[in-house]
Amino acid sequence: MTLSVAIVGSGPAGFYTADALLEADPACEIDIIERLPTPYGLIRAGVAPDHAKTKNVARAYEKIATNPRVRYYGNVEIGRDISIAELRARYDAVVLATGASVDRKLGIPGDDKPGVLGVASFVGWYNGHPDFADLKPDLSSETVVVIGIGNVAVDVARVLVKTPKEMAATDLTDYAAKAVQAAPIHQVRMFGRRGPVEARFTNVELREMGHLEDAAPIVDPAQLPETVTGEHSERDLRMIEKNLGTLREFSKIEPGTRRKRVHFEFFANPVEVLGGARVEGIRMERTKVVDGRAVGTGQLFDVPCRLVIPAIGYYSEPIEGVPFDRKRGVVVSTDGRVEPGLYAVGWIKRGPSGVIGTNKPDGDLAAEQILADLGAGGKPGRAAFERLVLERKLRVVNFADWKRIEAAETANARPGAPRRKFFRVADMLAVLDDTVRSVGALG
Ligand code: NAP
């Protein structure tokens, strides 16, 4: 019997699982089910628009999606259209690869005020994710505060200070480009609750901040240690030394004619978002690092701003019928195996960390577990799923449909840009209905 597998979610973790299964079982049948019409998860909606090279990995995913044993079912939402129980009744194995799509909260007074926008929302907004296209962030103050010193914080800061010329050849949505360019943003203040040694950014991403056309990185040399103390693996130590080297260079930079600033500020933890109905600032507490942990010193200072962007990670949404650890925001599993027949990979399995390639071992392990647990399959798989889709009159977007949507995005691109993204599901579906759309309606 053919082993049938449904993978829920079409980001990197989903595709690496499909790839590993294709390798491990030459006869298996794999269906990738995606909530949006468009595939690739955070490759499309998370990776910064000016990091086009990173997005090239989608070409490898396309090869997987067009393998004759794989089918893509876009625009089908598990939970809304079809339940996990219904999938499990039809497929030998179901793999959850739904990622982490919700903002992690700061957990301090005032963090629910309009004007506090986590990165799932804010990055989703500038990247044209249909859930966040209408966000309208308040960009009306000179200062934007970003909390966190990881790669996403750096992405956000960069997008906020790059010039129109620097962003011209990217797939940044037109509405975000217009809003950012019209904004009076003069400085982005990025705060880490711990020090430069504990910063999470990787060195290539950090160094990029020293090469911006109209923005200079600002670092207080007094916050940089002369030597690294504490216990670190050799690999971590190399990264820390490189980052410290880059930060030292930043601390000597003369902004010259560059008009904007990106401040890297360490040892400061947010304690309260200030303001009435809207954000008017944020209260920070100076910290010191003791045994690797940030400890408050009681010394407070306020930073006026109208937008606070916590870039402190993402959170996964629970899935009905699947055990969920609300504290960690992940599915309860043993190394990805929820129980025989149900598996998790990527951020919903292990939390929001690691780079794109970190998902590959997850996929390999899930394929191994599936074959060990189930061997040859027995359930009807695709045929039964397609019957359900027909019964429910679901509007499925298959991979050929996606390629038509993509062709329209490419055809509508600004000169030099890779695509002009659709950010409304209705507009994506209208392409398939052969409705003539004007460039103006795209944003
Ligand atoms: P991250 O690397 O985990 O960084 C999160 C930052 O938020 C850390 O500085 C963390 O400080 C801070 N933080 C967490 N909770 C906080 C709180 N309650 N208050 C104040 N600060 C808090 O996460 P990320 O930047 O979202 O990135 C997610 C993953 O995607 C990472 O593995 C990243 O490397 C990857 N990524 C890679 C790229 C790239 O390669 N170009 C681009 C984007 C993302 P502590 O360290 O003190 O907890």
Tab-separated table of C-alpha atoms in Angstrom, residues 65-256:
chain	number	residue	atom	x	y	z
A	65	ALA	CA	6.259	20.737	-5.067
A	66	THR	CA	6.354	19.707	-8.722
A	67	ASN	CA	7.520	16.149	-7.996
A	68	PRO	CA	4.781	13.854	-9.374
A	69	ARG	CA	4.296	12.306	-5.916
A	70	VAL	CA	3.607	15.675	-4.288
A	71	ARG	CA	0.545	17.905	-4.518
A	72	TYR	CA	0.035	21.383	-3.168
A	73	TYR	CA	-3.384	22.407	-1.840
A	74	GLY	CA	-3.332	26.125	-1.109
A	75	ASN	CA	-6.169	28.196	0.359
A	76	VAL	CA	-7.310	25.352	2.626
A	77	GLU	CA	-7.253	26.169	6.324
A	78	ILE	CA	-6.952	23.371	8.839
A	79	GLY	CA	-9.264	24.204	11.717
A	80	ARG	CA	-11.631	26.265	9.536
A	81	ASP	CA	-12.169	24.084	6.450
A	82	ILE	CA	-10.990	20.677	7.610
A	83	SER	CA	-10.014	19.382	11.054
A	84	ILE	CA	-6.884	17.501	12.061
A	85	ALA	CA	-9.118	14.554	13.029
A	86	GLU	CA	-10.540	14.496	9.496
A	87	LEU	CA	-7.031	14.545	8.019
A	88	ARG	CA	-5.882	11.774	10.329
A	89	ALA	CA	-8.832	9.627	9.319
A	90	ARG	CA	-7.719	9.910	5.682
A	91	TYR	CA	-3.911	9.940	5.789
A	92	ASP	CA	-1.464	7.493	7.330
A	93	ALA	CA	0.543	10.372	8.744
A	94	VAL	CA	-0.134	14.047	9.376
A	95	VAL	CA	2.817	16.402	9.879
A	96	LEU	CA	2.240	19.787	11.508
A	97	ALA	CA	4.505	22.425	9.999
A	98	THR	CA	2.456	25.507	10.770
A	99	GLY	CA	5.298	27.571	12.243
A	100	ALA	CA	4.806	30.413	14.690
A	101	SER	CA	2.594	33.194	13.435
A	102	VAL	CA	1.597	35.137	16.531
A	103	ASP	CA	3.384	38.008	18.291
A	104	ARG	CA	5.105	37.184	21.552
A	105	LYS	CA	3.978	39.731	24.146
A	106	LEU	CA	6.340	41.792	26.275
A	107	GLY	CA	4.322	40.929	29.368
A	108	ILE	CA	4.639	44.419	30.909
A	109	PRO	CA	1.977	47.041	31.741
A	110	GLY	CA	0.747	48.850	28.631
A	111	ASP	CA	1.919	46.202	26.146
A	112	ASP	CA	-1.583	45.950	24.662
A	113	LYS	CA	-1.782	49.637	23.656
A	114	PRO	CA	-2.200	50.442	19.977
A	115	GLY	CA	1.321	51.307	18.876
A	116	VAL	CA	2.915	48.145	20.273
A	117	LEU	CA	3.337	45.868	17.273
A	118	GLY	CA	5.134	42.557	17.507
A	119	VAL	CA	7.198	41.280	14.617
A	120	ALA	CA	4.697	38.697	13.368
A	121	SER	CA	2.420	41.692	12.663
A	122	PHE	CA	4.968	44.327	11.668
A	123	VAL	CA	7.121	42.121	9.434
A	124	GLY	CA	3.916	40.561	8.052
A	125	TRP	CA	2.729	44.091	7.267
A	126	TYR	CA	5.724	45.218	5.232
A	127	ASN	CA	5.953	41.810	3.563
A	128	GLY	CA	2.328	41.852	2.382
A	129	HIS	CA	0.941	38.982	4.483
A	130	PRO	CA	-2.845	39.188	3.967
A	131	ASP	CA	-3.488	39.000	7.737
A	132	PHE	CA	-1.499	42.191	8.378
A	133	ALA	CA	-1.806	44.284	5.211
A	134	ASP	CA	-4.316	46.629	6.891
A	135	LEU	CA	-2.241	47.202	10.020
A	136	LYS	CA	-1.457	50.923	9.408
A	137	PRO	CA	1.390	51.233	11.955
A	138	ASP	CA	1.863	54.670	13.465
A	139	LEU	CA	5.139	55.822	11.906
A	140	SER	CA	4.583	59.461	12.826
A	141	SER	CA	7.359	59.917	15.391
A	142	GLU	CA	11.044	60.491	14.842
A	143	THR	CA	11.973	57.599	17.097
A	144	VAL	CA	10.967	53.968	16.747
A	145	VAL	CA	11.850	51.617	19.589
A	146	VAL	CA	12.729	47.997	18.800
A	147	ILE	CA	13.032	45.594	21.729
A	148	GLY	CA	15.404	42.667	21.263
A	149	ILE	CA	18.838	42.240	19.710
A	150	GLY	CA	18.341	39.352	17.320
A	151	ASN	CA	18.284	39.086	13.530
A	152	VAL	CA	14.623	40.053	13.254
A	153	ALA	CA	15.291	43.269	15.218
A	154	VAL	CA	18.077	44.069	12.756
A	155	ASP	CA	15.805	43.305	9.772
A	156	VAL	CA	13.132	45.663	11.096
A	157	ALA	CA	15.603	48.463	11.814
A	158	ARG	CA	17.132	48.145	8.351
A	159	VAL	CA	13.792	48.268	6.556
A	160	LEU	CA	12.873	51.378	8.556
A	161	VAL	CA	16.022	53.346	7.659
A	162	LYS	CA	17.001	52.217	4.175
A	163	THR	CA	16.537	54.734	1.382
A	164	PRO	CA	14.013	54.322	-1.457
A	165	LYS	CA	16.968	53.608	-3.743
A	166	GLU	CA	18.213	50.852	-1.456
A	167	MET	CA	14.745	49.287	-1.384
A	168	ALA	CA	13.924	49.790	-5.075
A	169	ALA	CA	15.006	46.343	-6.252
A	170	THR	CA	13.142	44.488	-3.483
A	171	ASP	CA	9.656	43.060	-3.104
A	172	LEU	CA	8.766	45.450	-0.251
A	173	THR	CA	5.054	46.187	-0.659
A	174	ASP	CA	4.289	49.550	-2.222
A	175	TYR	CA	2.077	50.617	0.700
A	176	ALA	CA	4.864	49.905	3.201
A	177	ALA	CA	7.468	51.641	1.034
A	178	LYS	CA	5.249	54.728	0.789
A	179	ALA	CA	4.485	54.769	4.514
A	180	VAL	CA	8.121	54.344	5.557
A	181	GLN	CA	9.402	56.905	3.055
A	182	ALA	CA	6.830	59.489	4.149
A	183	ALA	CA	7.614	58.921	7.844
A	184	PRO	CA	9.809	61.332	9.812
A	185	ILE	CA	11.777	58.434	11.341
A	186	HIS	CA	15.156	59.727	12.324
A	187	GLN	CA	16.341	57.054	14.660
A	188	VAL	CA	15.662	53.465	15.555
A	189	ARG	CA	16.638	52.618	19.121
A	190	MET	CA	17.207	48.906	19.526
A	191	PHE	CA	17.368	47.678	23.127
A	192	GLY	CA	18.859	44.465	24.474
A	193	ARG	CA	18.034	43.421	28.015
A	194	ARG	CA	21.435	41.738	28.156
A	195	GLY	CA	24.798	42.808	26.747
A	196	PRO	CA	26.618	42.635	23.422
A	197	VAL	CA	28.095	39.246	24.383
A	198	GLU	CA	24.589	37.812	24.660
A	199	ALA	CA	23.262	39.468	21.489
A	200	ARG	CA	21.608	37.001	19.104
A	201	PHE	CA	22.337	38.583	15.744
A	202	THR	CA	24.623	36.776	13.340
A	203	ASN	CA	27.657	38.690	12.115
A	204	VAL	CA	26.769	39.045	8.425
A	205	GLU	CA	23.443	40.630	9.397
A	206	LEU	CA	25.098	42.913	11.957
A	207	ARG	CA	27.838	44.065	9.561
A	208	GLU	CA	25.221	45.033	6.981
A	209	MET	CA	24.162	47.841	9.317
A	210	GLY	CA	27.513	49.538	8.776
A	211	HIS	CA	26.949	49.855	5.028
A	212	LEU	CA	23.684	51.752	4.787
A	213	GLU	CA	23.377	54.753	2.520
A	214	ASP	CA	21.697	57.229	4.847
A	215	ALA	CA	21.864	55.579	8.274
A	216	ALA	CA	24.735	55.046	10.689
A	217	PRO	CA	24.952	52.478	13.498
A	218	ILE	CA	25.610	54.028	16.905
A	219	VAL	CA	27.230	52.065	19.719
A	220	ASP	CA	28.471	53.355	23.071
A	221	PRO	CA	32.020	51.950	23.424
A	222	ALA	CA	31.590	51.940	27.209
A	223	GLN	CA	29.041	49.114	26.782
A	224	LEU	CA	31.543	46.842	25.012
A	225	PRO	CA	33.683	44.514	27.163
A	226	GLU	CA	37.411	44.255	26.526
A	227	THR	CA	37.395	40.486	26.977
A	228	VAL	CA	34.670	37.874	26.853
A	229	THR	CA	33.982	36.139	30.147
A	230	GLY	CA	31.607	33.291	30.958
A	231	GLU	CA	31.333	29.825	29.455
A	232	HIS	CA	30.775	29.625	25.716
A	233	SER	CA	31.170	26.911	23.116
A	234	GLU	CA	33.993	27.498	20.632
A	235	ARG	CA	31.451	28.231	17.928
A	236	ASP	CA	29.556	30.765	20.067
A	237	LEU	CA	32.815	32.367	21.149
A	238	ARG	CA	33.830	32.895	17.516
A	239	MET	CA	30.488	34.566	16.784
A	240	ILE	CA	30.679	36.722	19.923
A	241	GLU	CA	34.223	37.879	19.072
A	242	LYS	CA	33.173	38.723	15.524
A	243	ASN	CA	30.139	40.652	16.724
A	244	LEU	CA	32.202	42.534	19.298
A	245	GLY	CA	34.706	43.416	16.575
A	246	THR	CA	31.908	44.784	14.407
A	247	LEU	CA	30.357	46.692	17.318
A	248	ARG	CA	33.764	48.207	18.125
A	249	GLU	CA	34.015	49.406	14.525
A	250	PHE	CA	30.476	50.821	14.811
A	251	SER	CA	31.426	52.673	17.995
A	252	LYS	CA	34.052	54.612	16.003
A	253	ILE	CA	31.860	55.438	13.017
A	254	GLU	CA	31.383	59.086	12.183
A	255	PRO	CA	27.831	59.406	10.822
A	256	GLY	CA	29.031	62.217	8.510
